[in-house]
Short mmCIF file of C-alpha atoms and ligand atoms in Angstrom, two decimals:
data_model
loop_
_atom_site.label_atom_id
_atom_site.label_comp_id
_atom_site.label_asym_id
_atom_site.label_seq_id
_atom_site.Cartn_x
_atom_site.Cartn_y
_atom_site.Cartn_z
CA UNK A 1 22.61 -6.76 -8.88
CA UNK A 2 21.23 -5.67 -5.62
CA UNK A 3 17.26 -6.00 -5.40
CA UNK A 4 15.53 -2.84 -4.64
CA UNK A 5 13.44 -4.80 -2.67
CA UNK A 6 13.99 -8.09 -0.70
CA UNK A 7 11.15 -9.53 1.90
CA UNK A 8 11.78 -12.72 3.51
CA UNK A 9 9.71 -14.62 5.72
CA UNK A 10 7.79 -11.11 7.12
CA UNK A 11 4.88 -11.39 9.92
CA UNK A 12 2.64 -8.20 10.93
CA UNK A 13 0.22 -8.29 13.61
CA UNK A 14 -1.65 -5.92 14.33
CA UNK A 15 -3.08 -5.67 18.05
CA UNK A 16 -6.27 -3.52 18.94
CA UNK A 17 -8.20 -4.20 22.65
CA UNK A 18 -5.98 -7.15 23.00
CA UNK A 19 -7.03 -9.36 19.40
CA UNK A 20 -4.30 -9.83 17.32
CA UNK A 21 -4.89 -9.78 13.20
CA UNK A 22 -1.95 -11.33 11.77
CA UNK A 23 -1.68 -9.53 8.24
CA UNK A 24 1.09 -10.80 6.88
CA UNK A 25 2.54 -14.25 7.91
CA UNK A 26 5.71 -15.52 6.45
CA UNK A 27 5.82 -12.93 3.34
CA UNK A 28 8.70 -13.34 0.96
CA UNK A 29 8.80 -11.22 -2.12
CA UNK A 30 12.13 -10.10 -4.25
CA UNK A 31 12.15 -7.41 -6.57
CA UNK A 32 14.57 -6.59 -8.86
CA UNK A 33 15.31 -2.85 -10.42
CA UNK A 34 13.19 -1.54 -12.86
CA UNK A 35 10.20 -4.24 -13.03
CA UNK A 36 6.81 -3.56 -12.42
CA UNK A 37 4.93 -6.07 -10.27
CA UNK A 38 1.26 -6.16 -9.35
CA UNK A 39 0.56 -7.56 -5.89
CA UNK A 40 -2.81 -8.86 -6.49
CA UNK A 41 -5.03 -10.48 -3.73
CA UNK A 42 -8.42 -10.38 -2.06
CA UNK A 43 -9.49 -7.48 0.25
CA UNK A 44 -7.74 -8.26 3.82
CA UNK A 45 -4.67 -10.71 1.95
CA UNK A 46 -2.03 -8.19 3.42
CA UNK A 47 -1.48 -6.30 0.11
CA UNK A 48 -1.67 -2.62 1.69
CA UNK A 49 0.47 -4.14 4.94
CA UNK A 50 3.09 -5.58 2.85
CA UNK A 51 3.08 -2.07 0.58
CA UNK A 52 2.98 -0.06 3.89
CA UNK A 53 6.58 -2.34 5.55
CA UNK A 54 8.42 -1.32 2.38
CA UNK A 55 8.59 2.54 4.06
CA UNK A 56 7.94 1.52 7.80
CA UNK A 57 4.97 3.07 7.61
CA UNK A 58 2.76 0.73 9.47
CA UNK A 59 1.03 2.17 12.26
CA UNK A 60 1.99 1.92 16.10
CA UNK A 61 -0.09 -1.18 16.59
CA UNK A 62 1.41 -3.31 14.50
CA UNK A 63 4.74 -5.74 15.26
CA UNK A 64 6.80 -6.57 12.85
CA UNK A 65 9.00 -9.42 11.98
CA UNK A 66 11.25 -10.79 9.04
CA UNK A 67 14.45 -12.71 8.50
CA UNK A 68 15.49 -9.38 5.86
CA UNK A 69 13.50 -6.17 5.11
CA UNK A 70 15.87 -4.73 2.10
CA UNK A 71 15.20 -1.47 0.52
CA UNK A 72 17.67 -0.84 -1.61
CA UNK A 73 20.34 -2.82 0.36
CA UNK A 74 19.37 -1.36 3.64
CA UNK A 75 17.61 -2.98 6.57
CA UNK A 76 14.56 -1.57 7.13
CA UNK A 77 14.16 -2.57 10.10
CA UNK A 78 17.40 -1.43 11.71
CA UNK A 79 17.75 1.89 10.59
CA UNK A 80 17.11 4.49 12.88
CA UNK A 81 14.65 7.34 12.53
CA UNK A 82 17.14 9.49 10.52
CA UNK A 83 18.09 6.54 8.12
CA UNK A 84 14.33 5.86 7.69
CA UNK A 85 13.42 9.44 7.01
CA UNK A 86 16.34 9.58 4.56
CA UNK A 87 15.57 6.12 2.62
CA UNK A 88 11.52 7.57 1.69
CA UNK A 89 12.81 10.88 0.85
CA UNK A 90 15.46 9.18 -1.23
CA UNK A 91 14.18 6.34 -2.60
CA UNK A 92 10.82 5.71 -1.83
CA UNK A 93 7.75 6.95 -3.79
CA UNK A 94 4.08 6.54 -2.31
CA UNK A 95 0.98 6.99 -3.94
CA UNK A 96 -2.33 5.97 -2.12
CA UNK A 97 -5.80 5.18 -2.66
CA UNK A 98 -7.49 8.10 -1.69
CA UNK A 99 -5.39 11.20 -2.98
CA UNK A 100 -7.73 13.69 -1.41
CA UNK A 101 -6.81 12.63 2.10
CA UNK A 102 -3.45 12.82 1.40
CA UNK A 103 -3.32 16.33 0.51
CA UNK A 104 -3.36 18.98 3.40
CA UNK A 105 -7.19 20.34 3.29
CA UNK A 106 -6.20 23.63 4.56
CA UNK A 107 -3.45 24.36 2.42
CA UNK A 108 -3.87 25.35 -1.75
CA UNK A 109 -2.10 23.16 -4.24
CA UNK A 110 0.25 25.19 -5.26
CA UNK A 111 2.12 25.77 -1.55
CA UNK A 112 1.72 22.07 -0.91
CA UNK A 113 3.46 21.34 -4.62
CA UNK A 114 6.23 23.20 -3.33
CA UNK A 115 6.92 22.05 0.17
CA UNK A 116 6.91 18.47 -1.60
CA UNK A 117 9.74 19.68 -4.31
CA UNK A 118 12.27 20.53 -1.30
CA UNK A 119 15.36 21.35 -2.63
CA UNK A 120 14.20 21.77 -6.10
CA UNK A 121 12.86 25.08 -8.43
CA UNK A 122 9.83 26.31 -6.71
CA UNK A 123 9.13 29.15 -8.55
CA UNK A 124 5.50 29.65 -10.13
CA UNK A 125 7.36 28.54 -13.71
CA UNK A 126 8.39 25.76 -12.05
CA UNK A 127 5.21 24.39 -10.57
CA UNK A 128 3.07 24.80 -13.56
CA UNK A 129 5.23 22.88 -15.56
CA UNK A 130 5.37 20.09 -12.78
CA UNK A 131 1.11 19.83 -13.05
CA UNK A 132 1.83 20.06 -16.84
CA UNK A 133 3.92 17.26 -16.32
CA UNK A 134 0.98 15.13 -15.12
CA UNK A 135 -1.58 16.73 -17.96
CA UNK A 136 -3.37 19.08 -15.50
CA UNK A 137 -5.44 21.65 -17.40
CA UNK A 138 -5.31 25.09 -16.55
CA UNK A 139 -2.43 24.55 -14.18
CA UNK A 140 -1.85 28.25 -13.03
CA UNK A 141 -5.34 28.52 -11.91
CA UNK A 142 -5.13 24.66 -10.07
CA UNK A 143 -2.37 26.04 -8.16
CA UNK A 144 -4.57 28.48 -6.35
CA UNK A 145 -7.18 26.42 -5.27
CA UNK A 146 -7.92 23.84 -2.04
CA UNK A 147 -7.57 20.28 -2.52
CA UNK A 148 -12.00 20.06 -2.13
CA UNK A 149 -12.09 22.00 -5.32
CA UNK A 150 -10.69 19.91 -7.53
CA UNK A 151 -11.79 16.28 -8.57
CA UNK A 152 -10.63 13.25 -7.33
CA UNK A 153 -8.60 12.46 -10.35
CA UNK A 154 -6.98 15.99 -10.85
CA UNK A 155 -6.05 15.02 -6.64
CA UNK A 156 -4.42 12.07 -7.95
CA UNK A 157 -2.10 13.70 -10.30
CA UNK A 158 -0.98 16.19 -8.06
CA UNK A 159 -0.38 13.10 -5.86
CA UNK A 160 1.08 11.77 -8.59
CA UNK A 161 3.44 14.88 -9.38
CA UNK A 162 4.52 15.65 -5.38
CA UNK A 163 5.52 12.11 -5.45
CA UNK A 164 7.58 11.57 -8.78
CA UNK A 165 9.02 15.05 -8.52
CA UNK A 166 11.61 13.33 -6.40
CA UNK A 167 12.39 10.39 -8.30
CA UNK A 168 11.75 7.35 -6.47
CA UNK A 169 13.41 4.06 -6.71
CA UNK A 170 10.95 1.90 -5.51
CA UNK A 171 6.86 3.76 -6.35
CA UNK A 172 4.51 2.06 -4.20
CA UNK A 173 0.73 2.16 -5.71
CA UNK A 174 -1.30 1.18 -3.49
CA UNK A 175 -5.29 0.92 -5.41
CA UNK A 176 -4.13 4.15 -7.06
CA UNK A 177 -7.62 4.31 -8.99
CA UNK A 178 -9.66 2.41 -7.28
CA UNK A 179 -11.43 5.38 -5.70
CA UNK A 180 -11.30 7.40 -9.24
CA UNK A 181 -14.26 7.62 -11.86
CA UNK A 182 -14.34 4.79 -13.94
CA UNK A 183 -13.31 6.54 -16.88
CA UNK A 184 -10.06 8.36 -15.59
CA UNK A 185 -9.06 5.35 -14.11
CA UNK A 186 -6.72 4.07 -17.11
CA UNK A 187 -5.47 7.74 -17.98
CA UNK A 188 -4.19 7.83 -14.28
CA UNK A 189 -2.93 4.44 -14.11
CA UNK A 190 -1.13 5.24 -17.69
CA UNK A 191 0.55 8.12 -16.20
CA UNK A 192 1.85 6.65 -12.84
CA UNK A 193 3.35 3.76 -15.57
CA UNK A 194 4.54 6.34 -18.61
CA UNK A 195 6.58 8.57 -15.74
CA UNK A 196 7.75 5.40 -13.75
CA UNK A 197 8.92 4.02 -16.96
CA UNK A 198 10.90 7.47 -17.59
CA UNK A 199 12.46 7.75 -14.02
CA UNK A 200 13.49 4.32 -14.17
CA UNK A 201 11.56 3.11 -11.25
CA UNK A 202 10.97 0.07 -9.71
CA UNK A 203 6.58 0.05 -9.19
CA UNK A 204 4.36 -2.26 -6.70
CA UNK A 205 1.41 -2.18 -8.29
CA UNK A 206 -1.33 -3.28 -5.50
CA UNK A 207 -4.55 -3.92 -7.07
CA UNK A 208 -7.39 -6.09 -7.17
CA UNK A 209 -8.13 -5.18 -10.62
CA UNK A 210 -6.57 -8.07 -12.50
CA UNK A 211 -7.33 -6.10 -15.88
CA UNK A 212 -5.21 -3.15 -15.04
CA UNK A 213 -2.01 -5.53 -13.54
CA UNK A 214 -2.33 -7.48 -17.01
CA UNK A 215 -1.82 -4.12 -19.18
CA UNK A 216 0.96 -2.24 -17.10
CA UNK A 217 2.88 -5.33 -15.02
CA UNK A 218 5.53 -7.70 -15.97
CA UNK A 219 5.19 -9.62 -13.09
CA UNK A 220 2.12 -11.07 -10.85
CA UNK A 221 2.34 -11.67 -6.85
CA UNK A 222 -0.33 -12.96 -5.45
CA UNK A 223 -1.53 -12.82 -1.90
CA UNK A 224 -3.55 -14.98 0.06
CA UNK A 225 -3.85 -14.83 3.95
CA UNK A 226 -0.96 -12.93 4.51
CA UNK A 227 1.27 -14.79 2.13
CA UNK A 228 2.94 -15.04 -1.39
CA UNK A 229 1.41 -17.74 -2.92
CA UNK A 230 1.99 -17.49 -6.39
CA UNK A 231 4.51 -14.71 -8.10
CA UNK A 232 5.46 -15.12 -12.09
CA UNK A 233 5.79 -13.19 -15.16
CA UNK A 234 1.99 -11.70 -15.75
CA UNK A 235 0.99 -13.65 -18.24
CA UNK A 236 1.96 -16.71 -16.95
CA UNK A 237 0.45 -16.31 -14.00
CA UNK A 238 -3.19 -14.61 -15.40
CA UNK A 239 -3.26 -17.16 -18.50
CA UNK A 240 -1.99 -20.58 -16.02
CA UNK A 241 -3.11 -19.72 -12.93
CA UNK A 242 -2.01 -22.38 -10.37
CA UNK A 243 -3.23 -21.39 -7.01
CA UNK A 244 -7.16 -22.23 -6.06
CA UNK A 245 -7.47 -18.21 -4.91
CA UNK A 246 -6.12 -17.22 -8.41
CA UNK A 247 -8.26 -19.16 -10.31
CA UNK A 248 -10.65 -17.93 -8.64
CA UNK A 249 -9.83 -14.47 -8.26
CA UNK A 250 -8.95 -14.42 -12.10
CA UNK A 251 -12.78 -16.00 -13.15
CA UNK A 252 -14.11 -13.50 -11.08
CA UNK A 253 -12.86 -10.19 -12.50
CA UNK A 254 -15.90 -8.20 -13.09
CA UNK A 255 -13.37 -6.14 -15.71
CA UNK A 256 -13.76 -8.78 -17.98
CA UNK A 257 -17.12 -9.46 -17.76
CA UNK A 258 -19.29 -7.59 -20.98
CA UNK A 259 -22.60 -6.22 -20.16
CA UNK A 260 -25.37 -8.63 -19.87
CA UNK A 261 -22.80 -11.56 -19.61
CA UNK A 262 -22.66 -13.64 -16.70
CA UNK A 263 -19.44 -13.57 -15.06
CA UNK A 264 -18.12 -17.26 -15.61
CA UNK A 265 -16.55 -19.67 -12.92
CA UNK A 266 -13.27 -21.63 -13.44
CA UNK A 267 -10.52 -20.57 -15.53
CA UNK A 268 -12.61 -19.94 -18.66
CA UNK A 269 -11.64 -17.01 -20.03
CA UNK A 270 -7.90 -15.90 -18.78
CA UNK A 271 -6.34 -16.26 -21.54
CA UNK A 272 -8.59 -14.21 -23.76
CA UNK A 273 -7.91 -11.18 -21.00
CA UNK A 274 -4.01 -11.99 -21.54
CA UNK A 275 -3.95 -11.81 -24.95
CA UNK A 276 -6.27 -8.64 -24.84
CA UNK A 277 -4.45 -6.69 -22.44
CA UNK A 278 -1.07 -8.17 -24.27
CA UNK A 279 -2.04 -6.06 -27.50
CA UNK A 280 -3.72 -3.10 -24.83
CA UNK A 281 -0.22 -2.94 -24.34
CA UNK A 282 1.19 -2.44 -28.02
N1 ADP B 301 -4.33 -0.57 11.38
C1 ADP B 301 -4.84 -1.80 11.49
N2 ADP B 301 -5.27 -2.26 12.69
C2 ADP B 301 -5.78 -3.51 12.83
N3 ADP B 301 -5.93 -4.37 11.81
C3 ADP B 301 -5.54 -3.97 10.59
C4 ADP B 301 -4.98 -2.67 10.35
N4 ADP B 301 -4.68 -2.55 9.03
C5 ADP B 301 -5.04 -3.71 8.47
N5 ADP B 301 -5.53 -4.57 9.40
C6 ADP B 301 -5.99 -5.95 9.13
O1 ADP B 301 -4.90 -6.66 8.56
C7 ADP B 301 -5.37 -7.53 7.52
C8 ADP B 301 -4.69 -7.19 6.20
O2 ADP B 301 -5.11 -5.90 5.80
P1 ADP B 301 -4.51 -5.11 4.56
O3 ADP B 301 -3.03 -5.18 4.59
O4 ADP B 301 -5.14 -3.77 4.57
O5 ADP B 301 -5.02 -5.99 3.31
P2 ADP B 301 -5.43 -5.54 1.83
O6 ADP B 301 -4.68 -4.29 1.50
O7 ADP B 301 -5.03 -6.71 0.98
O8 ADP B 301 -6.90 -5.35 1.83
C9 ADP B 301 -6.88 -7.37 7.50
O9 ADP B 301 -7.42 -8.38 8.30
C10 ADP B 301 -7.11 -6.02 8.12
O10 ADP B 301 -8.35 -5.94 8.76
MG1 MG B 302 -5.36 -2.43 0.83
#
């Protein structure tokens, strides 16, 4: 089988007024169809960088260099601009942190819906039933308005729609919810997993929110310092942790923590999460 996705040995620097940051250094990472892996890892461990290389999308400070950058079978980083362009339309899904700024300000929903559905039905028909499609209410009226009238969440699921409309491959998630109200985090994450699951695609799930990798991922990659340094089926990885960071990094989840408890240190504690977000699952 070929792996939609196959990193090996991957560096990024970025250079600004002459420092280099080296984001990623020596990043390997295979991924085959259809799982669902959460790249896990402190703020600054290379997660977004890593998520970013998998379209070429890192900006035009950054150098890049790997043994193999696979997408799909192709080399990422030999394709020329036309092979790029036609790999994200193709195969590539992206959704981001912050949906708002990925939506044209000046431009209402409903026109921006439609220039994302190229090739595809674009009448009005057609566009409600895409915002159905990711449980907007009142979808006629959405289509009308400017992406500052609408909540951060409702954003994310038009996000959401532009981007699955076109049936990735490979969906990139990059802290989908992190910038969401608390309590439409989980409906939005349950979404991007429920249509991923139905298109058959392949997600990177980049999160520091150990709770919400342990529900919706099979696997567990974890970053530290611009490197894989642990990667293994989800529970595995949250109930044994092996690395020093994901101990850590697992103790510490303030998701687990109830009110008025004291969030514990060591590995106290994983396995409960495991075997709750195990049956969240069910
Ligand atoms: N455009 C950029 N220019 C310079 N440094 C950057 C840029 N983007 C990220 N970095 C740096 O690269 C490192 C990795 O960042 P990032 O990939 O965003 O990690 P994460 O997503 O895990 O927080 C950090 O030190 C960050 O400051
Ligand atoms: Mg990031």
């Amino acid at each position: 089988m070929t792996a939609i996705l196959d990193i090996q040995d991957a560096t990024v620097e970025y250079s600004t007024r002459g420092t280099l940051v080296r984001a990623l250094d020596g990043a390997t990472l295979r991924v085959e169809p259809g799982e669902t892996v959460g790249i896990v890892g402190e703020s600054g461990s290379g997660k977004s960088t890593l998520g970013l290389l998998c379209g070429r999308l890192l900006p035009a400070n950054a150098t890049v260099t790997a043994t193999r950058a696979l997408v799909d079978g192709a080399e990422l980083l030999g394709l020329d601009n036309e092979g790029i362009r036609r790999l994200r339309r193709e195969c590539l899904g992206f959704i981001p942190q912050d949906p708002v700024a990925a939506l044209d300000p000046t431009m209402r929903i409903g026109r921006q819906l439609a220039l994302a559905l190229r090739g595809l039905p674009t009448d009005t028909a057609s566009l409600v039933a895409r915002l159905d499609g990711v449980r907007i209410r009142e979808p006629e009226r959405v289509l009308g308005l400017f992406p500052h009238q609408i909540s951060g969440g409702m954003a994310q699921r038009v996000v959401i729609a532009m981007t699955m409309a076109r049936t990735p491959r490979l969906l990139v998630a990059d802290e989908p919810t992190a910038a969401l109200d608390s309590n439409v985090r989980s409906e939005v994450a349950k979404l991007i997993f429920g249509l991923a699951t139905e298109a058959g695609a392949t997600v990177l799930w980049l999160s520091h929110d150990l709770r919400s990798v342990g529900r919706w991922c099979d696997r567990v990659v974890v970053m530290y310092g611009g490197k894989v340094v642990e990667d293994g089926p989800a529970q595995q990885v949250l109930e044994h942790p092996q690395h020093p960071y994901t101990v850590s990094l697992a103790a510490a989840d303030p998701a687990r923590a109830t009110p008025g408890e004291r969030i514990r240190t060591g590995s106290f504690g994983v396995a409960e999460v495991a075997a709750l977000t195990r049956a969240e699952k069910r």
